[in-house]
Short mmCIF file of N, CA and C and ligand atoms in Angstrom, two decimals:
data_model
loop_
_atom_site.label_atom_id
_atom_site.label_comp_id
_atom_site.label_asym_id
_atom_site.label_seq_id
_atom_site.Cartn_x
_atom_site.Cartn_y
_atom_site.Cartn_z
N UNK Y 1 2.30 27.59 19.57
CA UNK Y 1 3.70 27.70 19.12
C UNK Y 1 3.91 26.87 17.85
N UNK Y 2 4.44 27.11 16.98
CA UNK Y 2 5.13 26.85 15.96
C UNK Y 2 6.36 25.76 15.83
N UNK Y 3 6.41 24.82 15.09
CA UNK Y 3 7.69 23.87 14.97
C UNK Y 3 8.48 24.99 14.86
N UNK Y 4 8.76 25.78 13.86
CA UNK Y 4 9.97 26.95 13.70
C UNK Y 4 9.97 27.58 14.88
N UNK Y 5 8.80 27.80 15.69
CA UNK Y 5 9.51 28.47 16.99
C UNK Y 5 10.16 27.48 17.85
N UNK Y 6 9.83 26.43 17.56
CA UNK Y 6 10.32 25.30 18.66
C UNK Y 6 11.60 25.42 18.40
N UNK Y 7 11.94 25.25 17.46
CA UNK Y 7 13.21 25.24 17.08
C UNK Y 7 13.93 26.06 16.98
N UNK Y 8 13.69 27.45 17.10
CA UNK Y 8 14.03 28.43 17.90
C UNK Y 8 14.68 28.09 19.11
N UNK Y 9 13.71 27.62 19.99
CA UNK Y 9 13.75 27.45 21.51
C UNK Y 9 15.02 26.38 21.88
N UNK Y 10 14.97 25.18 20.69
CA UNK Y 10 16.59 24.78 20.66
C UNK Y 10 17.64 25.06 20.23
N UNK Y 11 17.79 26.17 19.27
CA UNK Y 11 18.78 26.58 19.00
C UNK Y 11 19.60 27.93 20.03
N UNK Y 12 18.23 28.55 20.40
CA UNK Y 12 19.08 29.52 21.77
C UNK Y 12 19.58 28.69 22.31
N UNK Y 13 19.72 27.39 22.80
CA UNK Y 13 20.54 26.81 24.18
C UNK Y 13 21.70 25.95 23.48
N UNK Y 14 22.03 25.82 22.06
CA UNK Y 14 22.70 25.01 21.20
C UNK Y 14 24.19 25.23 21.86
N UNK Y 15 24.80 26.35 21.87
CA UNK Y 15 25.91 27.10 22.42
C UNK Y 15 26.02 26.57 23.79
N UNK Y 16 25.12 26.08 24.74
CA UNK Y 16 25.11 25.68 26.19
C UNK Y 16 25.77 23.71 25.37
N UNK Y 17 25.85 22.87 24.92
CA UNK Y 17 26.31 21.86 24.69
C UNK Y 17 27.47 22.23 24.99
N UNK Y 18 27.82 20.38 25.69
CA UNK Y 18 29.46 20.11 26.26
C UNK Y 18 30.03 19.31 25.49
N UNK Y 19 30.21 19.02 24.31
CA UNK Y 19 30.63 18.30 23.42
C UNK Y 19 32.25 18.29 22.83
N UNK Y 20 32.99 18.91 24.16
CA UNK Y 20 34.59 18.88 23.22
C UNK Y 20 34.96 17.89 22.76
N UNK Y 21 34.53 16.83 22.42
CA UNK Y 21 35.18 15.80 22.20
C UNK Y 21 35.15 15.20 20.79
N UNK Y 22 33.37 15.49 20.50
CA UNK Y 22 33.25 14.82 19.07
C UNK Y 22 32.83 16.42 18.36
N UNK Y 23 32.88 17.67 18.84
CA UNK Y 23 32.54 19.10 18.40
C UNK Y 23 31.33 18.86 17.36
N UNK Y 24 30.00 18.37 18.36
CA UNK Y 24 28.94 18.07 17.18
C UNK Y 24 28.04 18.47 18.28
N UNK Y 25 27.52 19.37 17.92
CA UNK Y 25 26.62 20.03 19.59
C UNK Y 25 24.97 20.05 18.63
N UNK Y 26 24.20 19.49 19.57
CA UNK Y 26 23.17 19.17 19.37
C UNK Y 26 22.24 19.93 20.33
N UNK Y 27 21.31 20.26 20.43
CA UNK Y 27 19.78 20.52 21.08
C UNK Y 27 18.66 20.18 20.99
N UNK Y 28 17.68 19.70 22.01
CA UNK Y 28 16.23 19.62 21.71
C UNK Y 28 15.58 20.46 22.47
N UNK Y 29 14.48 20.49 22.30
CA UNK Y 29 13.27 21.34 22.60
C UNK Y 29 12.08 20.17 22.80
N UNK Y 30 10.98 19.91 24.07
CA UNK Y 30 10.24 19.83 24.03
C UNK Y 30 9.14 20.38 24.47
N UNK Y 31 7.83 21.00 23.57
CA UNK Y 31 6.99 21.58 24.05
C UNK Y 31 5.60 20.70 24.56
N UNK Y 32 5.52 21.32 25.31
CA UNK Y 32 4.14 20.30 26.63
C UNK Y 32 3.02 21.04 26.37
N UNK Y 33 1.71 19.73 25.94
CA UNK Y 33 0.39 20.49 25.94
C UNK Y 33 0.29 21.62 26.93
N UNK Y 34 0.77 22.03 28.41
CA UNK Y 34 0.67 23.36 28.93
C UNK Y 34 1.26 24.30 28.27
N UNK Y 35 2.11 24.34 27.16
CA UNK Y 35 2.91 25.68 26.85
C UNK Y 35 4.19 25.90 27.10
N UNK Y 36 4.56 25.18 27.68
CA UNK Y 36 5.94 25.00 29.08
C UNK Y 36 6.94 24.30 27.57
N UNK Y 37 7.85 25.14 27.59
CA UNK Y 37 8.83 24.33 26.44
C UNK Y 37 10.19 23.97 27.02
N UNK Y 38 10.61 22.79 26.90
CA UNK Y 38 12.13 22.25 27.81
C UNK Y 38 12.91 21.93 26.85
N UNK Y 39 13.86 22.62 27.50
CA UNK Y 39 15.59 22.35 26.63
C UNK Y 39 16.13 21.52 26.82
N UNK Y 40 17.35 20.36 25.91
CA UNK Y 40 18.52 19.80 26.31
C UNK Y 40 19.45 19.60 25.45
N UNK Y 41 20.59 20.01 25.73
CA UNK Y 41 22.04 19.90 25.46
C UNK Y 41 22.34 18.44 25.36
N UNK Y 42 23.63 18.09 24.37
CA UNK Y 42 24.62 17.13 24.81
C UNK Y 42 25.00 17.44 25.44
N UNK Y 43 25.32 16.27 26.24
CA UNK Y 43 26.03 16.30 27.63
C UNK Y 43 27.30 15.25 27.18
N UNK Y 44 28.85 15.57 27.05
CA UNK Y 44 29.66 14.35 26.36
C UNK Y 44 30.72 14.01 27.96
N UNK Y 45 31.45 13.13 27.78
CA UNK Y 45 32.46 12.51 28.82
C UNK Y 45 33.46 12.17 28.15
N UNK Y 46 34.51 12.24 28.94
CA UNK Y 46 35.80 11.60 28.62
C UNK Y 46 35.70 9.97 28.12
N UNK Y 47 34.68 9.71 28.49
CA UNK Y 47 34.79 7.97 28.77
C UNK Y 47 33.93 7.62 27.67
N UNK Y 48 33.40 8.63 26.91
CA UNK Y 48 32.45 8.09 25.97
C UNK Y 48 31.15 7.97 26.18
N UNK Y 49 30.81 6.49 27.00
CA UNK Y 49 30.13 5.65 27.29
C UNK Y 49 28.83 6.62 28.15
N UNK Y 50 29.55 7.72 28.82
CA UNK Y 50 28.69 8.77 29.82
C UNK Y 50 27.77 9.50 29.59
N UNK Y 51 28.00 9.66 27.83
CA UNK Y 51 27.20 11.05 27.04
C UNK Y 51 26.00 11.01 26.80
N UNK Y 52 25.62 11.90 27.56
CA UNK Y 52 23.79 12.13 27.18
C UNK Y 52 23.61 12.78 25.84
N UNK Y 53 22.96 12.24 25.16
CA UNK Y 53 22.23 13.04 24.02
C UNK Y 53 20.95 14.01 24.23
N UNK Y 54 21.25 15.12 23.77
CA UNK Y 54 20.28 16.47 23.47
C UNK Y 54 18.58 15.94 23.50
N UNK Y 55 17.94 14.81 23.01
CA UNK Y 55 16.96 14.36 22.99
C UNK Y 55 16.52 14.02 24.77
N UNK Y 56 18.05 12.75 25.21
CA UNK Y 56 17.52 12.55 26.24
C UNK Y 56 17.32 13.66 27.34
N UNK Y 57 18.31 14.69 27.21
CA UNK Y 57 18.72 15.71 28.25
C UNK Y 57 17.26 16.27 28.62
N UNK Y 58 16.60 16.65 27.38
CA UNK Y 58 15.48 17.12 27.42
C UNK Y 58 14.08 16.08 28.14
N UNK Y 59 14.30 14.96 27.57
CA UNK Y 59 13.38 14.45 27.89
C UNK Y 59 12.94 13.77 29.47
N UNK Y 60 14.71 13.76 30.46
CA UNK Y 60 14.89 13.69 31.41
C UNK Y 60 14.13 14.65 32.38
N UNK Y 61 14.45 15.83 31.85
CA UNK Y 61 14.25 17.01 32.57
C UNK Y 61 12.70 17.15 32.53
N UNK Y 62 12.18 16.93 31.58
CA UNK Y 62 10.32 17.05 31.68
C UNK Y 62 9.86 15.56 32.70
N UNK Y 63 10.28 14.86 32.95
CA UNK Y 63 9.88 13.76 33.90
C UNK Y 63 10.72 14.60 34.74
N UNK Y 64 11.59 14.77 35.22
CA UNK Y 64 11.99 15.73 36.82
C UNK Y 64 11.05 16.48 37.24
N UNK Y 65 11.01 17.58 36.38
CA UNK Y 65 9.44 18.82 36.29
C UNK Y 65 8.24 17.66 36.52
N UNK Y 66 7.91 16.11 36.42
CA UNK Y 66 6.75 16.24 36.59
C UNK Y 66 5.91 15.78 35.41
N UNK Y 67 6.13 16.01 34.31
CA UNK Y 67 5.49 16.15 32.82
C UNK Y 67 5.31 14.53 33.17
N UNK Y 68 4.28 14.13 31.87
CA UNK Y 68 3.96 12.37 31.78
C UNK Y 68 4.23 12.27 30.19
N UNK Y 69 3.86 11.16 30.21
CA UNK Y 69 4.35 10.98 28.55
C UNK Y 69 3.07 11.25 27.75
N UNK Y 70 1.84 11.56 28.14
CA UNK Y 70 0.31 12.35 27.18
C UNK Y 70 0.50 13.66 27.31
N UNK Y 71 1.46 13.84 28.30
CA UNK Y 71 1.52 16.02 28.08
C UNK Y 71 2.87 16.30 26.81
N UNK Y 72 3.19 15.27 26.06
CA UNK Y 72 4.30 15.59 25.14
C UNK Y 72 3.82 16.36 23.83
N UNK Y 73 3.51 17.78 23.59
CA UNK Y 73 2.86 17.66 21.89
C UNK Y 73 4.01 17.95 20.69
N UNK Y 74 4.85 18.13 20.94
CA UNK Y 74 5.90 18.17 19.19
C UNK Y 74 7.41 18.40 20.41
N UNK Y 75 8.14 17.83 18.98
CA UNK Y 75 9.61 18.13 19.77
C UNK Y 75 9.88 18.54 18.25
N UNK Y 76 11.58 19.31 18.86
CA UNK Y 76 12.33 19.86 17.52
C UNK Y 76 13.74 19.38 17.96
N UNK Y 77 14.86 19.41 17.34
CA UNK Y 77 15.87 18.78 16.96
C UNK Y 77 16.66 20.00 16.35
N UNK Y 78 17.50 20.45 17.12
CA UNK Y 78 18.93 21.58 16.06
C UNK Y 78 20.16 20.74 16.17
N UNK Y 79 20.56 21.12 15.11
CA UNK Y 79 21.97 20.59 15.14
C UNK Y 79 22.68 21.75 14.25
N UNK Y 80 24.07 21.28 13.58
CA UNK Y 80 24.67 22.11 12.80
C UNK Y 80 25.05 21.57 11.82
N UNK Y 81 23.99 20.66 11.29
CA UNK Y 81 24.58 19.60 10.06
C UNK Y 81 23.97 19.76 8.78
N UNK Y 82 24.63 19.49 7.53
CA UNK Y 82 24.07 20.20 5.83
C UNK Y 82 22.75 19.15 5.97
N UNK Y 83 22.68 17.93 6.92
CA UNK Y 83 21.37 17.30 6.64
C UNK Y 83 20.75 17.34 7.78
N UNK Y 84 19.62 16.46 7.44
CA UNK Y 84 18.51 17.05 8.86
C UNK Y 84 18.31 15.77 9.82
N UNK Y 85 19.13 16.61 11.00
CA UNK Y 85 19.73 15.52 12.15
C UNK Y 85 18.44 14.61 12.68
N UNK Y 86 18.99 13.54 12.27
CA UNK Y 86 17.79 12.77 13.21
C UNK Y 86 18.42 12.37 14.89
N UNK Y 87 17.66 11.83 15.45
CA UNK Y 87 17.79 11.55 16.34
C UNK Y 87 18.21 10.14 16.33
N UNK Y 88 19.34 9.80 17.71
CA UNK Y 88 20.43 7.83 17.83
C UNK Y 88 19.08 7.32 18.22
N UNK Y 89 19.58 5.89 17.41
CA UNK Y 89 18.67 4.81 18.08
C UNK Y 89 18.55 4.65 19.39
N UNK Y 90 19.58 5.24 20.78
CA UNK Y 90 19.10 5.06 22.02
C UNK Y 90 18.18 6.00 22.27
N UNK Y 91 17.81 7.06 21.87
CA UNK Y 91 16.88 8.49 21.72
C UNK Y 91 15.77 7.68 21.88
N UNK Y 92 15.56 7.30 20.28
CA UNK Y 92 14.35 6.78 19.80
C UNK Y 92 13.80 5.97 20.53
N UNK Y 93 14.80 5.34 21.12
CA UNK Y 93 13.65 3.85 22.02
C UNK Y 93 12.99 4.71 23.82
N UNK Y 94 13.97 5.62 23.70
CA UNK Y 94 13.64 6.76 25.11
C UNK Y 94 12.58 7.33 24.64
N UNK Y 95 12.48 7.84 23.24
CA UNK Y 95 11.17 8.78 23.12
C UNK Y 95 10.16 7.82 22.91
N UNK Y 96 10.05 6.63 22.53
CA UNK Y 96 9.05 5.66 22.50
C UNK Y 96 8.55 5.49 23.75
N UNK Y 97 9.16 5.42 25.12
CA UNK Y 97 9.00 5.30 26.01
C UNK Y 97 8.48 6.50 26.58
N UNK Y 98 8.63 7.50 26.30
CA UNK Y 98 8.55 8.82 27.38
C UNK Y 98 7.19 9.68 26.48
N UNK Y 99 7.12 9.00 24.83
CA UNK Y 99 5.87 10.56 24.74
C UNK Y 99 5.04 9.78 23.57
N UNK Y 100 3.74 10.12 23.47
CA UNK Y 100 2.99 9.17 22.52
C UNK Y 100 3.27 8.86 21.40
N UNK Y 101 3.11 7.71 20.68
CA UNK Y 101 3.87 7.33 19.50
C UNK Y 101 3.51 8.32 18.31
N UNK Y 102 2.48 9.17 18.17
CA UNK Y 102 2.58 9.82 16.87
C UNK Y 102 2.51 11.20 17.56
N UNK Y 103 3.79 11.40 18.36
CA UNK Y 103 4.22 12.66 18.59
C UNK Y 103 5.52 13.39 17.59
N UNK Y 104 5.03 14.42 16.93
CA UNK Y 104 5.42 14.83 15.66
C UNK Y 104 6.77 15.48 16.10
N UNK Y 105 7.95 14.61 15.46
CA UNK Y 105 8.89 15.11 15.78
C UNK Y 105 10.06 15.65 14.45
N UNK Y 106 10.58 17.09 14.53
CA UNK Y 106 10.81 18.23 13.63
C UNK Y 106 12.74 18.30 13.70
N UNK Y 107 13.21 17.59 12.92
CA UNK Y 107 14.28 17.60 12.02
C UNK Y 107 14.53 18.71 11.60
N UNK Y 108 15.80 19.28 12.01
CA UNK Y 108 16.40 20.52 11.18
C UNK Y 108 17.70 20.38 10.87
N UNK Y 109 18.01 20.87 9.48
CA UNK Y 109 18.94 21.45 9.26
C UNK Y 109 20.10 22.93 9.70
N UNK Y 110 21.28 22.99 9.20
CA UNK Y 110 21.71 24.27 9.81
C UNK Y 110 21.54 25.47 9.20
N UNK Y 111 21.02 25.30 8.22
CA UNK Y 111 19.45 26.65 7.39
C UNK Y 111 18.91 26.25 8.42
N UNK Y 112 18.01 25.81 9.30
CA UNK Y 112 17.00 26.14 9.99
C UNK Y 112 15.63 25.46 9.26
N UNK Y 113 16.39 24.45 8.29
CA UNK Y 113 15.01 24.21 7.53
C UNK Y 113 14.09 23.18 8.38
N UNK Y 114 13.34 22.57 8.42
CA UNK Y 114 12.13 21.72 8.94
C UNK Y 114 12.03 20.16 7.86
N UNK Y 115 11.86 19.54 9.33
CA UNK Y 115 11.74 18.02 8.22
C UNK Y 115 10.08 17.59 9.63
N UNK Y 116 9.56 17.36 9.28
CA UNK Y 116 8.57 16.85 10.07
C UNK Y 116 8.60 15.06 9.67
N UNK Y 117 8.87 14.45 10.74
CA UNK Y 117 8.50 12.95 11.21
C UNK Y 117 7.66 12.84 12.47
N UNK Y 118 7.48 11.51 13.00
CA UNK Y 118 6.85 11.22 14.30
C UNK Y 118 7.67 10.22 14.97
N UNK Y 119 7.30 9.95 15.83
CA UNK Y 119 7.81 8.74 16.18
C UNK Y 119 7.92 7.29 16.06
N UNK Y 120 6.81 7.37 15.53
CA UNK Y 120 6.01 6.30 14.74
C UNK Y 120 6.90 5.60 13.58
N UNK Y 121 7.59 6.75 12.90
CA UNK Y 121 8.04 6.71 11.52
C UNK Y 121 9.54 6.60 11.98
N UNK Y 122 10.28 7.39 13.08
CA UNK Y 122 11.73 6.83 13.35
C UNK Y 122 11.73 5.84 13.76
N UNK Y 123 10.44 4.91 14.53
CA UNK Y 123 10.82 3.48 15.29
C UNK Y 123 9.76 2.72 14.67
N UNK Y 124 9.51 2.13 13.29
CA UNK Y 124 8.60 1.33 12.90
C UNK Y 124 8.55 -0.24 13.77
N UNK Y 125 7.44 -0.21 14.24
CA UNK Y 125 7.41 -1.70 15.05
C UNK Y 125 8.59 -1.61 16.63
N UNK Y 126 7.67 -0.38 17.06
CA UNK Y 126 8.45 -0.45 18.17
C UNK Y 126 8.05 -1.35 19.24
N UNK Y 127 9.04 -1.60 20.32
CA UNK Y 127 9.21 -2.54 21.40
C UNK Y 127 8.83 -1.10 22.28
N UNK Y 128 7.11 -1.88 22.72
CA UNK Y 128 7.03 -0.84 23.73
C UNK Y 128 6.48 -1.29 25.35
N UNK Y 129 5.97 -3.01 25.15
CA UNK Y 129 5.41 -4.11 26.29
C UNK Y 129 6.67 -4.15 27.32
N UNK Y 130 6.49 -4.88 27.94
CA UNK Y 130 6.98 -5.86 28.77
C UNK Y 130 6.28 -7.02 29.40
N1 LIG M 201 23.95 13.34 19.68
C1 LIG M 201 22.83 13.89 20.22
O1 LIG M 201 22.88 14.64 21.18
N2 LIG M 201 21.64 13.56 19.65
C2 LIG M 201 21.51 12.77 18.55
O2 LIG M 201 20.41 12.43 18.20
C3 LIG M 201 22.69 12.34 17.81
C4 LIG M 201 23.96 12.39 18.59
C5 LIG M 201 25.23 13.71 20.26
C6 LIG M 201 25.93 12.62 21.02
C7 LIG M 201 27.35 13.07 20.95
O3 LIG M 201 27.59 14.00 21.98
C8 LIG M 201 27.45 13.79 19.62
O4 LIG M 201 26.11 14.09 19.25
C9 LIG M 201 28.11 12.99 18.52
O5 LIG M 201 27.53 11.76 18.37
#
């Protein structure tokens, strides 16, 4: 599969985001060395404080299924923004945690264009011990 198809695969579910609040609907896509590609939506709340981000939604759901953090191979990122949405600093320290650090992760614009980073490169000197 293809980053552009990946990103495909998040933009069909883009329309599934619950975001009335800040009307900024986001999606990810992650595809698993098996082939198996997982979706997630924002998830927003009245309270603010409740809202899952599109990164985590996704990344939740592949640890439910089972997935580990060495079956992660590329993620993609849709949004509907003139620049190419990165992913919140609470994301980033989740994807540090959940999928190998130079797992190539694909920035888009609302052309559909492609920005390729890793993880590596959104969290320089990440906190990953305890
Ligand atoms: N959001 C995401 O889902 N992912 C990001 O990486 C950036 C922000 C969501 C959270 C909130 O529902 C909305 O976008 C506005 O911040």
């Amino acid at each position: 599969m293809t980053p552009q198809e990946l990103l495909k695969e998040a933009q069909n579910v883009i329309e599934n985001s619950y975001s009335p609040y800040s009307h900024f609907p986001v999606a990810c896509a992650i595809l698993y060395k098996d082939g198996q590609v997982i979706t997630g939506v924002n998830v927003e709340n009245v309270s603010f404080g409740a809202t899952n981000c599109a990164e985590r939604t996704a990344l939740f759901t592949g640890i439910t299924k089972g997935y580990k953090k060495e079956d992660v191979q590329m993620i993609a990122i849709a949004g509907k923004t003139s620049y190419f949405l990165p992913p919140c600093s609470i994301c980033r320290q989740v994807l540090v945690e959940l999928c190998p650090i130079d797992t190539p992760v694909y920035l888009s614009n609302q052309d559909g264009q492609l920005k390729e980073t890793s993880i590596l490169e959104l969290v320089p000197m990440a906190f990953t011990e305890m």
